[in-house]
Short mmCIF file of C-alpha atoms and ligand atoms in Angstrom, two decimals:
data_model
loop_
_atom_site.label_atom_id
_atom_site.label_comp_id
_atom_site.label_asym_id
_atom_site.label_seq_id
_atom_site.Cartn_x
_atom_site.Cartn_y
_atom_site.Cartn_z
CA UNK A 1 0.00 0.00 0.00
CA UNK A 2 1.69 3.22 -1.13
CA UNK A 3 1.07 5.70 1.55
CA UNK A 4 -0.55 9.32 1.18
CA UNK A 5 3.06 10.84 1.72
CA UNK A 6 4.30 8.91 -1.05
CA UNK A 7 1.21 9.39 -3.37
CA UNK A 8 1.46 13.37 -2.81
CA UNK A 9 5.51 13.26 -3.78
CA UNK A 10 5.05 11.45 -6.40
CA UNK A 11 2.33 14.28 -8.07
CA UNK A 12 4.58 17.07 -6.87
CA UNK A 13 7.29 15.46 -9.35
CA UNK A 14 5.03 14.46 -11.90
CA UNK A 15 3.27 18.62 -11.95
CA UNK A 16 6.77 20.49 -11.30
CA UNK A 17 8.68 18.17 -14.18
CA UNK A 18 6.14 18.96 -16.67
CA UNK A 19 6.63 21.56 -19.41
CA UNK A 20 3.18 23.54 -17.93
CA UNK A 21 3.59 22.81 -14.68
CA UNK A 22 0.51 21.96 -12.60
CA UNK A 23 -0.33 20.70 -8.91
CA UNK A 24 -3.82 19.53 -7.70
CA UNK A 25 -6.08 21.30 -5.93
CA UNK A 26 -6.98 18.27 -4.18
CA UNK A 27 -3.81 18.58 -1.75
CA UNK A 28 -5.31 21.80 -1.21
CA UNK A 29 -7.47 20.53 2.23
CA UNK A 30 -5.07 19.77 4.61
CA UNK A 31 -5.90 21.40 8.02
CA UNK A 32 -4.65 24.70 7.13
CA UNK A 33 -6.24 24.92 3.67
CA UNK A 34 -9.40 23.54 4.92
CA UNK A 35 -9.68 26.41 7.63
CA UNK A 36 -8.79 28.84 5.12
CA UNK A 37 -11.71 27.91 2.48
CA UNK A 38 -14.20 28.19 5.91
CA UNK A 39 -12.94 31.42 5.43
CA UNK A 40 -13.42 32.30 1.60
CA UNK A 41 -17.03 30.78 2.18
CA UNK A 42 -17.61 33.50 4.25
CA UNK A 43 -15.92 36.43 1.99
CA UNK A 44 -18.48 38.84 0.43
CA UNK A 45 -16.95 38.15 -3.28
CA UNK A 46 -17.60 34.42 -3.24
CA UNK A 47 -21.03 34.68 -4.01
CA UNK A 48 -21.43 30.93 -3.73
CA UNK A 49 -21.90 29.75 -0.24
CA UNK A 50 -24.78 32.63 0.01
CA UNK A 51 -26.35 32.19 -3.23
CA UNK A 52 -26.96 28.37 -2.44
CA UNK A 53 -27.88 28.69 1.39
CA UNK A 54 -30.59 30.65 -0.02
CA UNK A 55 -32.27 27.84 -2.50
CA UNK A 56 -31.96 25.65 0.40
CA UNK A 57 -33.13 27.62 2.66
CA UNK A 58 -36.21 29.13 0.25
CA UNK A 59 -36.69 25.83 -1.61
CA UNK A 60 -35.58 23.16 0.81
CA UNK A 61 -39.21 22.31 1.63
CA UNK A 62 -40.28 21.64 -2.16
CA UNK A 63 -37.03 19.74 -1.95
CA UNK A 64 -37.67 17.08 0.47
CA UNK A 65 -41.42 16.76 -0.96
CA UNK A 66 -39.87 15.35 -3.94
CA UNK A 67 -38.63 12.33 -1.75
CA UNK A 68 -41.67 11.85 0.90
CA UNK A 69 -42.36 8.51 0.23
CA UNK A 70 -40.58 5.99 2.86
CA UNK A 71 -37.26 5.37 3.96
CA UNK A 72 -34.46 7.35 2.16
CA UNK A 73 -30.37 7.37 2.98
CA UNK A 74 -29.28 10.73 2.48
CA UNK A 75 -25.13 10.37 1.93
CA UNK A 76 -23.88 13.73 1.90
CA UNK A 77 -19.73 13.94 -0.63
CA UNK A 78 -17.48 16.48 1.71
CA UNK A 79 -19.62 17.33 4.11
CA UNK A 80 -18.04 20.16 5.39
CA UNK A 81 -19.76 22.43 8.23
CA UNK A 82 -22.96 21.21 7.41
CA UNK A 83 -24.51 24.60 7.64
CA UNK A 84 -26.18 24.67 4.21
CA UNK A 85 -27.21 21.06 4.25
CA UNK A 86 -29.22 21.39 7.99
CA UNK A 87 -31.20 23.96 6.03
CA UNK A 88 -31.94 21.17 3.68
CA UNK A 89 -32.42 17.77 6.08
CA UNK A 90 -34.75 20.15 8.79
CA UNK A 91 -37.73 19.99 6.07
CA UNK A 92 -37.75 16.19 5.86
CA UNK A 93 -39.37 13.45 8.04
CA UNK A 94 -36.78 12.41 10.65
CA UNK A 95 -39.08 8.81 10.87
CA UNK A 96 -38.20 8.35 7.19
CA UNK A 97 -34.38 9.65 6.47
CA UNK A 98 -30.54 8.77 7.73
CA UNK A 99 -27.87 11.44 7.24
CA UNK A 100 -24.55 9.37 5.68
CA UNK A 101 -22.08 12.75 5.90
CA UNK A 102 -18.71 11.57 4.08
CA UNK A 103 -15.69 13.39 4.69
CA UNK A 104 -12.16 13.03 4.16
CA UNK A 105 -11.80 14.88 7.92
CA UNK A 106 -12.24 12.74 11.13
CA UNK A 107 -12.16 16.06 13.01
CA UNK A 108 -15.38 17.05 10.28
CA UNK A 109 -17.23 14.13 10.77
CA UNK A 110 -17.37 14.48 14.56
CA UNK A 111 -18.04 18.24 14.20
CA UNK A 112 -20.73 17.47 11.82
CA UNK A 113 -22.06 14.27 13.98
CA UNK A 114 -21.81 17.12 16.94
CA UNK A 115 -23.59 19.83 15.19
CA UNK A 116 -26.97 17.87 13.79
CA UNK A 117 -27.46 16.69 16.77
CA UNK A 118 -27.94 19.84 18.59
CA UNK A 119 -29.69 21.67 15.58
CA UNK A 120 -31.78 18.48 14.71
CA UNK A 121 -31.81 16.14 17.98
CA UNK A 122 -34.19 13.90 16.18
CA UNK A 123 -31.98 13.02 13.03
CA UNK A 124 -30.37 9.76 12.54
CA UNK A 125 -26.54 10.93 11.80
CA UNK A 126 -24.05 8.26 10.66
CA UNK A 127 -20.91 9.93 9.82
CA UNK A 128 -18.14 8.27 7.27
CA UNK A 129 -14.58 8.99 7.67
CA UNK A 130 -13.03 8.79 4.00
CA UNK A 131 -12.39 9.55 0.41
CA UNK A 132 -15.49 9.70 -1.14
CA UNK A 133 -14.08 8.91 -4.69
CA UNK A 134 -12.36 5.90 -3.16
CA UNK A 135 -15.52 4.66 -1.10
CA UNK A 136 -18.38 5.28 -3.95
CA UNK A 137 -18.42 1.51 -4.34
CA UNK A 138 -19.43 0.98 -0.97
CA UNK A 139 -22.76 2.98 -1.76
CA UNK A 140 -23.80 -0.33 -3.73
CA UNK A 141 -27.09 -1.18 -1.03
CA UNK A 142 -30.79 -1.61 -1.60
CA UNK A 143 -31.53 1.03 0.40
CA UNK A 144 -33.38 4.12 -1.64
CA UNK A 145 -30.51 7.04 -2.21
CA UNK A 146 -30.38 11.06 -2.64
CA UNK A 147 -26.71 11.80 -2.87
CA UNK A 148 -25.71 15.09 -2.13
CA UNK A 149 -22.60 16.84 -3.47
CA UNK A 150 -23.46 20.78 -3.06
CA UNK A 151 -20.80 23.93 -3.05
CA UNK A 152 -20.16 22.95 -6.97
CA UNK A 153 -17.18 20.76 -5.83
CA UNK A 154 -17.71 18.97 -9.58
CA UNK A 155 -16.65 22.48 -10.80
CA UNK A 156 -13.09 21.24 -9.83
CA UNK A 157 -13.06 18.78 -11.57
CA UNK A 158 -12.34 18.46 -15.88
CA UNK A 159 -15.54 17.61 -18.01
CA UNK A 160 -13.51 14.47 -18.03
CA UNK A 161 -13.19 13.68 -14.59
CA UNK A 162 -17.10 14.76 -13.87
CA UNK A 163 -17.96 12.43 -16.73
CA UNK A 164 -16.06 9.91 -15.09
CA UNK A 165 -17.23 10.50 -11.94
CA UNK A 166 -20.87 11.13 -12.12
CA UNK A 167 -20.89 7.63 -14.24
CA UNK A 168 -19.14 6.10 -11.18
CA UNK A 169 -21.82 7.17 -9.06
CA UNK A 170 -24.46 6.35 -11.65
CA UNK A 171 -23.38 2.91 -11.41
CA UNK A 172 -23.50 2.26 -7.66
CA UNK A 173 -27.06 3.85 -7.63
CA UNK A 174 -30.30 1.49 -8.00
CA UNK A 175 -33.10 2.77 -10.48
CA UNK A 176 -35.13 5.69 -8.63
CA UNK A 177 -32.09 6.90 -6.81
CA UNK A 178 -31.17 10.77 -6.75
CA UNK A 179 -28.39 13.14 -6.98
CA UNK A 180 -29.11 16.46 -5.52
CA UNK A 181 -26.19 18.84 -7.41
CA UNK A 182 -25.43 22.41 -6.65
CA UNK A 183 -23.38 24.10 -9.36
CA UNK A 184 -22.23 27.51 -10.08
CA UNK A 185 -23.59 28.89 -13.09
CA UNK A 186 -21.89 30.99 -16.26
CA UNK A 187 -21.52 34.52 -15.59
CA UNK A 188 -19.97 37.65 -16.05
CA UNK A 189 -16.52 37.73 -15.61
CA UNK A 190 -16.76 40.71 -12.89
CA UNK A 191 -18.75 38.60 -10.83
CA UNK A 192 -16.86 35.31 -11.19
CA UNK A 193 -13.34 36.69 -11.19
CA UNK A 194 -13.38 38.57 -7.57
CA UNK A 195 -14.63 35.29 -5.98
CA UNK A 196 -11.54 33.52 -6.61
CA UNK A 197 -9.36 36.43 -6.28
CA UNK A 198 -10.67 38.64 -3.21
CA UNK A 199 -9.80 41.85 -1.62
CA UNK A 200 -8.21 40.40 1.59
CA UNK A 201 -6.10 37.88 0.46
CA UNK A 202 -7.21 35.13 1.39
CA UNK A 203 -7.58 33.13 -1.72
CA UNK A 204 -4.35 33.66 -2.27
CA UNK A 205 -3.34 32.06 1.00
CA UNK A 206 -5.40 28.89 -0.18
CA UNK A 207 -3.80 28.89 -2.89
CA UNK A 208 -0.16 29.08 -1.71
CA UNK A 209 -0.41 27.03 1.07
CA UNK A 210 0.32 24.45 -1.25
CA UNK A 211 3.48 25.19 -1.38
CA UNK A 212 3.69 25.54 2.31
CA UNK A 213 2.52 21.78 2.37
CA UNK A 214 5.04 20.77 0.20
CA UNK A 215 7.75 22.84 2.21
CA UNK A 216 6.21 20.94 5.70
CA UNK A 217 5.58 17.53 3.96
CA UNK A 218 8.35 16.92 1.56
CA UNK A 219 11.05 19.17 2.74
CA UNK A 220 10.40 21.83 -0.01
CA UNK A 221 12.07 24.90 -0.11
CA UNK A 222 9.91 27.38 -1.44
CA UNK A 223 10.07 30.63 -0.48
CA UNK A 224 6.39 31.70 -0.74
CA UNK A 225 6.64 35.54 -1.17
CA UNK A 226 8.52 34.86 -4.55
CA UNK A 227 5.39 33.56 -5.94
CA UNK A 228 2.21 34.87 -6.07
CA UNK A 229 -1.52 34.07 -6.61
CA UNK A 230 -3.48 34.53 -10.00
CA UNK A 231 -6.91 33.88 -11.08
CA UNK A 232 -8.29 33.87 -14.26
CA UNK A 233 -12.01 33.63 -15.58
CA UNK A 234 -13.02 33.00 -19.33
CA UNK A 235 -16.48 33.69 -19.57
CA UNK A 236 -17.01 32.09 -22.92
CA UNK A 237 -16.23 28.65 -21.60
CA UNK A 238 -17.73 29.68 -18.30
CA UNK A 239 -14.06 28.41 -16.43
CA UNK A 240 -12.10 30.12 -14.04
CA UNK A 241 -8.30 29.12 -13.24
CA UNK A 242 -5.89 29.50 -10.57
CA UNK A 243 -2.41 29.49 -10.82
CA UNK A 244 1.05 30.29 -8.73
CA UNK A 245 2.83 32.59 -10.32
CA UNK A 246 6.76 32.65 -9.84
CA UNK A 247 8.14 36.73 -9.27
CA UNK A 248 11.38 35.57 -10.49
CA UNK A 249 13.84 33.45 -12.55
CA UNK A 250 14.55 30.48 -9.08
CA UNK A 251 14.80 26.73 -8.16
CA UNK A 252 13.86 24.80 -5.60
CA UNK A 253 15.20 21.76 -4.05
CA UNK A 254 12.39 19.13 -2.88
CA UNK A 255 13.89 16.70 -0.29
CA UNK A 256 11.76 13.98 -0.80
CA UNK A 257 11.62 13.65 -4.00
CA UNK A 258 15.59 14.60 -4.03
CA UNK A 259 15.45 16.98 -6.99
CA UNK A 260 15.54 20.69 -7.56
CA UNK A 261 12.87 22.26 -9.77
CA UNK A 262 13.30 25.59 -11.83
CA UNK A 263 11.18 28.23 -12.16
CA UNK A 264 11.14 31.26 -14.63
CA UNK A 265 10.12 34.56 -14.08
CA UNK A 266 6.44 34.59 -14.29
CA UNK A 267 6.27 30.81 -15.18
CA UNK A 268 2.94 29.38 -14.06
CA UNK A 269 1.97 26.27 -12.01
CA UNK A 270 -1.76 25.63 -12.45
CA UNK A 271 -3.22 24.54 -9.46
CA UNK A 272 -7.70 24.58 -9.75
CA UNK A 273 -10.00 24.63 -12.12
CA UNK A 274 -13.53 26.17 -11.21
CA UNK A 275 -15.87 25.20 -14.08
CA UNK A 276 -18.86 27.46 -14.10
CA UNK A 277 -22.07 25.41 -15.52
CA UNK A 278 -25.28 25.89 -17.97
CA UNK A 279 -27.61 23.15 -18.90
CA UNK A 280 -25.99 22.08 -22.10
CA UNK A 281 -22.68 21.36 -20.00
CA UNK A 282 -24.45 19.18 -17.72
CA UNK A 283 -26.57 16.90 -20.40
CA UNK A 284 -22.70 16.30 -21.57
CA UNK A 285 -21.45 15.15 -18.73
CA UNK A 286 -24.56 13.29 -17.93
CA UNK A 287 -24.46 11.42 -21.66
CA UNK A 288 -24.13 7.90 -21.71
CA UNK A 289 -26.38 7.72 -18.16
CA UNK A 290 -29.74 7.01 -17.32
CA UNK A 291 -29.96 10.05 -15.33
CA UNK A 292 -32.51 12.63 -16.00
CA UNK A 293 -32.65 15.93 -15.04
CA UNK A 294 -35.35 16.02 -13.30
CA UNK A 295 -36.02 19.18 -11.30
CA UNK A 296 -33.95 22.74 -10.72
CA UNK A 297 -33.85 25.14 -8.17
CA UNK A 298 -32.23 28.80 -8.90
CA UNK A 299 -31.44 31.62 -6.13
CA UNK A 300 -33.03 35.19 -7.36
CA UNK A 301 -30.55 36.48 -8.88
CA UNK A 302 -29.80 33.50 -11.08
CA UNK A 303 -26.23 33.03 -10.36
CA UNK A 304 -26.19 29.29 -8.75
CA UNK A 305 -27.97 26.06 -9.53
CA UNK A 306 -28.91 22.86 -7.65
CA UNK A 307 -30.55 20.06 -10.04
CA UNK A 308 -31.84 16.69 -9.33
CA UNK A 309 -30.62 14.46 -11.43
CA UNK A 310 -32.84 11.04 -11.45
CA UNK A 311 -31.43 7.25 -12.17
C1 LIG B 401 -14.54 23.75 -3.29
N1 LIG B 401 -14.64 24.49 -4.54
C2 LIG B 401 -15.94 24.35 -5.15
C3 LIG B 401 -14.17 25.88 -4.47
C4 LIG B 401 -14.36 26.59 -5.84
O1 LIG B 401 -15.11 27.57 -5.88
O2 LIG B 401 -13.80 26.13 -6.83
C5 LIG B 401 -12.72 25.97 -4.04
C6 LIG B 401 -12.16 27.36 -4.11
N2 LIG B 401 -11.07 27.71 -4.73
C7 LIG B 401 -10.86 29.00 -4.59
N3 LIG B 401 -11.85 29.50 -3.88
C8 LIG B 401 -12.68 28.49 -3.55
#
């Protein structure tokens, strides 16, 4: 078994070697980056977090009517804080439902476990500890499913990889079975771009912690204020991008991996994607399924989605 240290040197090499230069933003959670995006969700430029509480909130009633007949396991990707999805689970009929959070975080699972049960002492709350993408075969049970995976987390993904993954969940699910999916819609470019580049910073410190991770993890030594954060949005293919920028011409030596990596002035590493979503998109990625869209919420001003897609 190759451990996670191992698995994360081996990208590092694989990203920095690579004429464009890249680095996941899945090694972006570690306890550091995961406090940091509580923070963005709460920054008045990412629109997101706001945009969906309110569909939930407004709409989480005509939600749960959708699924009011018998017993249904709600599993719940990266839970998170659970804020959003409490607005969702208090409309439904304790009696009928189980909560199945999923999270790569113990510390978030217990937090979550914690939370419910003071907000909704009645739920039944069985928390997962893992990686969802590795566990999605252990969703393979009789029991009737709505699978939630809000906060557009498939936006990080590649058409590709949400193809590939929504047809991994398609096949664990039984005939009947629901995804509830919150995306983040096209729009304007002076909307989109501030939300992944705000005022305060603080994106950028999500984004460079990375490199902080690799400096703590793998005996990296990057010195972080010669690179910088930069965010880009194209508005025609609805994607925005992040990237580290390097400030000058440098190398760094990676102890793990026993190699020193160079750097140009203003070379890029790409580090997220951030795919922004209409309908068309989705019936792509969705091709080759049995799901159908079958409902869709909107907040007012149109900027954010959540559709239930139906096997
Ligand atoms: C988790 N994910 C949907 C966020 C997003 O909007 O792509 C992560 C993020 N990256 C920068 N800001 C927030």
């Amino acid at each position: 078994m190759i451990s996670e240290k191992t698995l994360f040197a081996q990208h590092v090499e694989k990203g920095l070697s690579d004429d464009k230069k890249f680095l996941s933003s899945m090694y972006f959670y570690d306890k550091k980056g995961e406090a940091l995006f509580r923070q963005i969700m709460k920054l008045d430029e990412y629109y997101l977090t706001d945009c969906e509480m309110e569909i939930l909130q407004s709409q989480g009633k005509n939600i749960a009517e959708i699924f009011d007949d018998g017993e249904l396991e709600i599993i719940e990707l990266g839970a998170g804080d659970g804020i959003k999805t409490k607005e969702l689970l208090r409309n439904f009929d304790f009696n009928q439902i189980t909560y199945r959070p999923i999270d790569i975080s113990q510390q978030a699972i217990i937090d979550i476990t914690d939370k419910m049960n003071e907000w909704l002492p009645a739920l039944k709350v069985k928390g997962i500890c893992g990686d969802y993408f590795k566990m999605i075969k252990d969703f393979k049970t009789d029991k009737r499913k709505l699978i939630l995976f809000l906060g557009s987390n498939l936006g990080n993904m590649t058409d590709e990889q949400a193809k590939g993954f929504i047809g991994q969940l398609h096949h664990v699910m039984n005939s009947g079975d629901s995804i509830l999916l919150g995306l983040d819609l096209i729009k304007s470019e002076n909307i989109v771009l501030p939300a992944y580049s705000d005022n305060k910073g603080i994106t950028a410190e999500f984004n460079l912690n990375l490199l902080h991770r690799i400096n703590k993890e793998l005996g990296g030594n990057f010195k972080l204020k010669d690179f910088s954060h930069l965010a880009t949005y194209n508005e025609k293919e609805g994607i925005a991008k992040s990237y580290i920028k390097s400030s000058k011409n440098q190398s760094v030596y990676i102890e793990e991996v026993d190699k020193e990596f160079h750097f140009k002035k203003d070379e890029l590493i790409h580090t997220e994607v951030s795919r922004k979503y209409d309908l068309d998109i989705i019936r792509n990625i969705i091709e080759g399924t049995s799901f159908q869209l079958k409902h869709q919420f909107t907040d007012h001003k149109h900027y954010f989605t959540d559709l239930i897609l139906t096997k």
